[in-house]
């Protein structure tokens, strides 16, 4: 685990395979070792933990899974709900704004843009009477 966190996922995959060969693991157990090594090799470009840790990014999948559950699953996975792509995206954007605490700023901007689109652009100098 420490070697993967240090950015050596490919090296760990090789070690897993060598140890499995040296231990003469039975086929079922060897298959699981190879599967773990294959995973590390396939995901190695995404396992750049040194960069993530230096930047202060979360590396635990639980954080990401929790955010996905909160933002997406809690709203989209309601029994009987049917979502089109446009409607689902609109709802998820609003949920993200609310979760991040940016909804009030967004709403002020939205009202201002709607006023411009619906009213102000119909008047001289783009200014509606107040």
PDB file of C-alpha atoms in Angstrom:
ATOM      1  CA  UNK A   1       0.000   0.000   0.000  1.00  0.00           C
ATOM      2  CA  UNK A   2       2.769   2.428   0.883  1.00  0.00           C
ATOM      3  CA  UNK A   3       4.497   1.813  -2.464  1.00  0.00           C
ATOM      4  CA  UNK A   4       1.258   2.556  -4.355  1.00  0.00           C
ATOM      5  CA  UNK A   5       0.823   5.769  -2.346  1.00  0.00           C
ATOM      6  CA  UNK A   6       4.425   6.631  -3.226  1.00  0.00           C
ATOM      7  CA  UNK A   7       3.542   6.377  -6.932  1.00  0.00           C
ATOM      8  CA  UNK A   8       4.860   2.883  -7.707  1.00  0.00           C
ATOM      9  CA  UNK A   9       1.691   1.038  -8.746  1.00  0.00           C
ATOM     10  CA  UNK A  10       3.386  -0.724 -11.687  1.00  0.00           C
ATOM     11  CA  UNK A  11       6.222  -1.938  -9.471  1.00  0.00           C
ATOM     12  CA  UNK A  12       3.691  -3.296  -6.960  1.00  0.00           C
ATOM     13  CA  UNK A  13       1.902  -5.166  -9.774  1.00  0.00           C
ATOM     14  CA  UNK A  14       5.189  -6.854 -10.700  1.00  0.00           C
ATOM     15  CA  UNK A  15       5.860  -7.765  -7.071  1.00  0.00           C
ATOM     16  CA  UNK A  16       2.390  -9.300  -6.720  1.00  0.00           C
ATOM     17  CA  UNK A  17       2.970 -11.475  -9.794  1.00  0.00           C
ATOM     18  CA  UNK A  18       6.472 -12.552  -8.682  1.00  0.00           C
ATOM     19  CA  UNK A  19       5.270 -13.464  -5.205  1.00  0.00           C
ATOM     20  CA  UNK A  20       2.344 -15.416  -6.652  1.00  0.00           C
ATOM     21  CA  UNK A  21       4.736 -17.342  -8.908  1.00  0.00           C
ATOM     22  CA  UNK A  22       7.255 -17.943  -6.114  1.00  0.00           C
ATOM     23  CA  UNK A  23       4.533 -19.132  -3.731  1.00  0.00           C
ATOM     24  CA  UNK A  24       3.147 -21.473  -6.422  1.00  0.00           C
ATOM     25  CA  UNK A  25      -0.364 -20.316  -5.640  1.00  0.00           C
ATOM     26  CA  UNK A  26      -3.297 -22.507  -6.689  1.00  0.00           C
ATOM     27  CA  UNK A  27      -5.085 -21.360  -9.859  1.00  0.00           C
ATOM     28  CA  UNK A  28      -8.008 -19.694  -8.026  1.00  0.00           C
ATOM     29  CA  UNK A  29      -5.731 -17.711  -5.736  1.00  0.00           C
ATOM     30  CA  UNK A  30      -3.316 -16.930  -8.558  1.00  0.00           C
ATOM     31  CA  UNK A  31      -6.211 -15.592 -10.610  1.00  0.00           C
ATOM     32  CA  UNK A  32      -7.036 -13.094  -7.840  1.00  0.00           C
ATOM     33  CA  UNK A  33      -3.381 -12.009  -7.600  1.00  0.00           C
ATOM     34  CA  UNK A  34      -3.221 -11.505 -11.370  1.00  0.00           C
ATOM     35  CA  UNK A  35      -6.509  -9.603 -11.296  1.00  0.00           C
ATOM     36  CA  UNK A  36      -5.113  -7.225  -8.653  1.00  0.00           C
ATOM     37  CA  UNK A  37      -1.901  -6.754 -10.664  1.00  0.00           C
ATOM     38  CA  UNK A  38      -3.876  -6.146 -13.869  1.00  0.00           C
ATOM     39  CA  UNK A  39      -5.942  -3.516 -12.080  1.00  0.00           C
ATOM     40  CA  UNK A  40      -2.853  -1.688 -10.824  1.00  0.00           C
ATOM     41  CA  UNK A  41      -1.283  -1.713 -14.293  1.00  0.00           C
ATOM     42  CA  UNK A  42      -4.455  -0.519 -16.018  1.00  0.00           C
ATOM     43  CA  UNK A  43      -5.051   2.258 -13.475  1.00  0.00           C
ATOM     44  CA  UNK A  44      -1.407   3.277 -12.973  1.00  0.00           C
ATOM     45  CA  UNK A  45      -1.832   6.567 -14.881  1.00  0.00           C
ATOM     46  CA  UNK A  46      -4.633   7.506 -12.466  1.00  0.00           C
ATOM     47  CA  UNK A  47      -2.815   6.451  -9.314  1.00  0.00           C
ATOM     48  CA  UNK A  48      -0.483   9.438  -9.136  1.00  0.00           C
ATOM     49  CA  UNK A  49      -0.937   9.775  -5.406  1.00  0.00           C
ATOM     50  CA  UNK A  50       2.205  11.881  -4.820  1.00  0.00           C
ATOM     51  CA  UNK A  51       0.797  14.659  -7.025  1.00  0.00           C
ATOM     52  CA  UNK A  52      -2.658  14.408  -5.453  1.00  0.00           C
ATOM     53  CA  UNK A  53      -1.316  14.439  -1.910  1.00  0.00           C
ATOM     54  CA  UNK A  54       1.013  17.370  -2.625  1.00  0.00           C
ATOM     55  CA  UNK A  55      -1.908  19.327  -4.090  1.00  0.00           C
ATOM     56  CA  UNK A  56      -4.083  18.477  -1.070  1.00  0.00           C
ATOM     57  CA  UNK A  57      -6.638  16.564  -3.152  1.00  0.00           C
ATOM     58  CA  UNK A  58      -8.683  13.804  -1.511  1.00  0.00           C
ATOM     59  CA  UNK A  59      -7.501  10.335  -2.481  1.00  0.00           C
ATOM     60  CA  UNK A  60     -10.062   8.246  -0.652  1.00  0.00           C
ATOM     61  CA  UNK A  61     -12.769   6.921  -2.941  1.00  0.00           C
ATOM     62  CA  UNK A  62     -15.249   7.205  -0.084  1.00  0.00           C
ATOM     63  CA  UNK A  63     -15.227  10.987  -0.457  1.00  0.00           C
ATOM     64  CA  UNK A  64     -16.020  10.731  -4.165  1.00  0.00           C
ATOM     65  CA  UNK A  65     -18.584   7.957  -3.690  1.00  0.00           C
ATOM     66  CA  UNK A  66     -20.291   9.939  -0.944  1.00  0.00           C
ATOM     67  CA  UNK A  67     -20.488  13.029  -3.143  1.00  0.00           C
ATOM     68  CA  UNK A  68     -21.889  10.990  -6.034  1.00  0.00           C
ATOM     69  CA  UNK A  69     -24.472   9.401  -3.757  1.00  0.00           C
ATOM     70  CA  UNK A  70     -25.489  12.763  -2.301  1.00  0.00           C
ATOM     71  CA  UNK A  71     -25.573  14.708  -5.568  1.00  0.00           C
ATOM     72  CA  UNK A  72     -26.784  12.050  -7.963  1.00  0.00           C
ATOM     73  CA  UNK A  73     -28.226   8.894  -6.462  1.00  0.00           C
ATOM     74  CA  UNK A  74     -30.330  10.529  -3.737  1.00  0.00           C
ATOM     75  CA  UNK A  75     -32.192  12.504  -6.407  1.00  0.00           C
ATOM     76  CA  UNK A  76     -31.958  10.505  -9.623  1.00  0.00           C
ATOM     77  CA  UNK A  77     -32.528   7.031  -8.226  1.00  0.00           C
ATOM     78  CA  UNK A  78     -36.062   7.589  -6.941  1.00  0.00           C
ATOM     79  CA  UNK A  79     -38.394   4.676  -7.703  1.00  0.00           C
ATOM     80  CA  UNK A  80     -40.532   5.417 -10.728  1.00  0.00           C
ATOM     81  CA  UNK A  81     -38.653   8.578 -11.700  1.00  0.00           C
ATOM     82  CA  UNK A  82     -37.905   9.065 -15.372  1.00  0.00           C
ATOM     83  CA  UNK A  83     -35.265  11.559 -16.374  1.00  0.00           C
ATOM     84  CA  UNK A  84     -34.324  13.020 -19.713  1.00  0.00           C
ATOM     85  CA  UNK A  85     -30.729  14.136 -20.122  1.00  0.00           C
ATOM     86  CA  UNK A  86     -31.521  17.862 -20.119  1.00  0.00           C
ATOM     87  CA  UNK A  87     -33.764  17.697 -17.043  1.00  0.00           C
ATOM     88  CA  UNK A  88     -31.339  15.512 -15.105  1.00  0.00           C
ATOM     89  CA  UNK A  89     -28.438  17.834 -15.890  1.00  0.00           C
ATOM     90  CA  UNK A  90     -30.417  20.906 -14.805  1.00  0.00           C
ATOM     91  CA  UNK A  91     -31.387  19.295 -11.491  1.00  0.00           C
ATOM     92  CA  UNK A  92     -27.836  18.091 -10.813  1.00  0.00           C
ATOM     93  CA  UNK A  93     -26.407  21.539 -11.531  1.00  0.00           C
ATOM     94  CA  UNK A  94     -28.841  23.099  -9.045  1.00  0.00           C
ATOM     95  CA  UNK A  95     -28.006  20.432  -6.441  1.00  0.00           C
ATOM     96  CA  UNK A  96     -24.290  21.123  -6.905  1.00  0.00           C
ATOM     97  CA  UNK A  97     -24.836  24.879  -6.482  1.00  0.00           C
ATOM     98  CA  UNK A  98     -26.873  24.291  -3.332  1.00  0.00           C
ATOM     99  CA  UNK A  99     -24.365  21.822  -1.876  1.00  0.00           C
ATOM    100  CA  UNK A 100     -21.436  24.177  -2.541  1.00  0.00           C
ATOM    101  CA  UNK A 101     -23.248  27.156  -1.021  1.00  0.00           C
ATOM    102  CA  UNK A 102     -23.281  29.090  -4.319  1.00  0.00           C
ATOM    103  CA  UNK A 103     -26.999  28.989  -5.043  1.00  0.00           C
ATOM    104  CA  UNK A 104     -27.798  32.529  -3.829  1.00  0.00           C
ATOM    105  CA  UNK A 105     -25.057  34.058  -6.008  1.00  0.00           C
ATOM    106  CA  UNK A 106     -26.226  31.983  -8.966  1.00  0.00           C
ATOM    107  CA  UNK A 107     -29.851  32.969  -8.452  1.00  0.00           C
ATOM    108  CA  UNK A 108     -29.025  36.700  -8.391  1.00  0.00           C
ATOM    109  CA  UNK A 109     -27.109  36.239 -11.648  1.00  0.00           C
ATOM    110  CA  UNK A 110     -29.948  34.193 -13.151  1.00  0.00           C
ATOM    111  CA  UNK A 111     -32.612  36.798 -12.298  1.00  0.00           C
ATOM    112  CA  UNK A 112     -30.428  39.555 -13.750  1.00  0.00           C
ATOM    113  CA  UNK A 113     -29.911  37.586 -16.977  1.00  0.00           C
ATOM    114  CA  UNK A 114     -33.602  36.787 -17.296  1.00  0.00           C
ATOM    115  CA  UNK A 115     -34.493  40.449 -16.786  1.00  0.00           C
ATOM    116  CA  UNK A 116     -32.043  41.382 -19.546  1.00  0.00           C
ATOM    117  CA  UNK A 117     -33.345  38.681 -21.891  1.00  0.00           C
ATOM    118  CA  UNK A 118     -37.064  39.204 -21.310  1.00  0.00           C
ATOM    119  CA  UNK A 119     -37.317  42.944 -20.665  1.00  0.00           C
ATOM    120  CA  UNK A 120     -34.240  45.120 -21.095  1.00  0.00           C
ATOM    121  CA  UNK A 121     -33.350  44.032 -24.619  1.00  0.00           C
ATOM    122  CA  UNK A 122     -36.747  45.371 -25.804  1.00  0.00           C
ATOM    123  CA  UNK A 123     -35.934  48.954 -24.806  1.00  0.00           C
ATOM    124  CA  UNK A 124     -33.675  51.644 -26.143  1.00  0.00           C
ATOM    125  CA  UNK A 125     -30.129  51.318 -24.800  1.00  0.00           C
ATOM    126  CA  UNK A 126     -31.070  47.913 -23.343  1.00  0.00           C
ATOM    127  CA  UNK A 127     -32.486  49.613 -20.243  1.00  0.00           C
ATOM    128  CA  UNK A 128     -36.008  48.876 -19.060  1.00  0.00           C
ATOM    129  CA  UNK A 129     -37.798  51.551 -17.039  1.00  0.00           C
ATOM    130  CA  UNK A 130     -37.729  50.808 -13.333  1.00  0.00           C
TER     131      UNK A 130
END
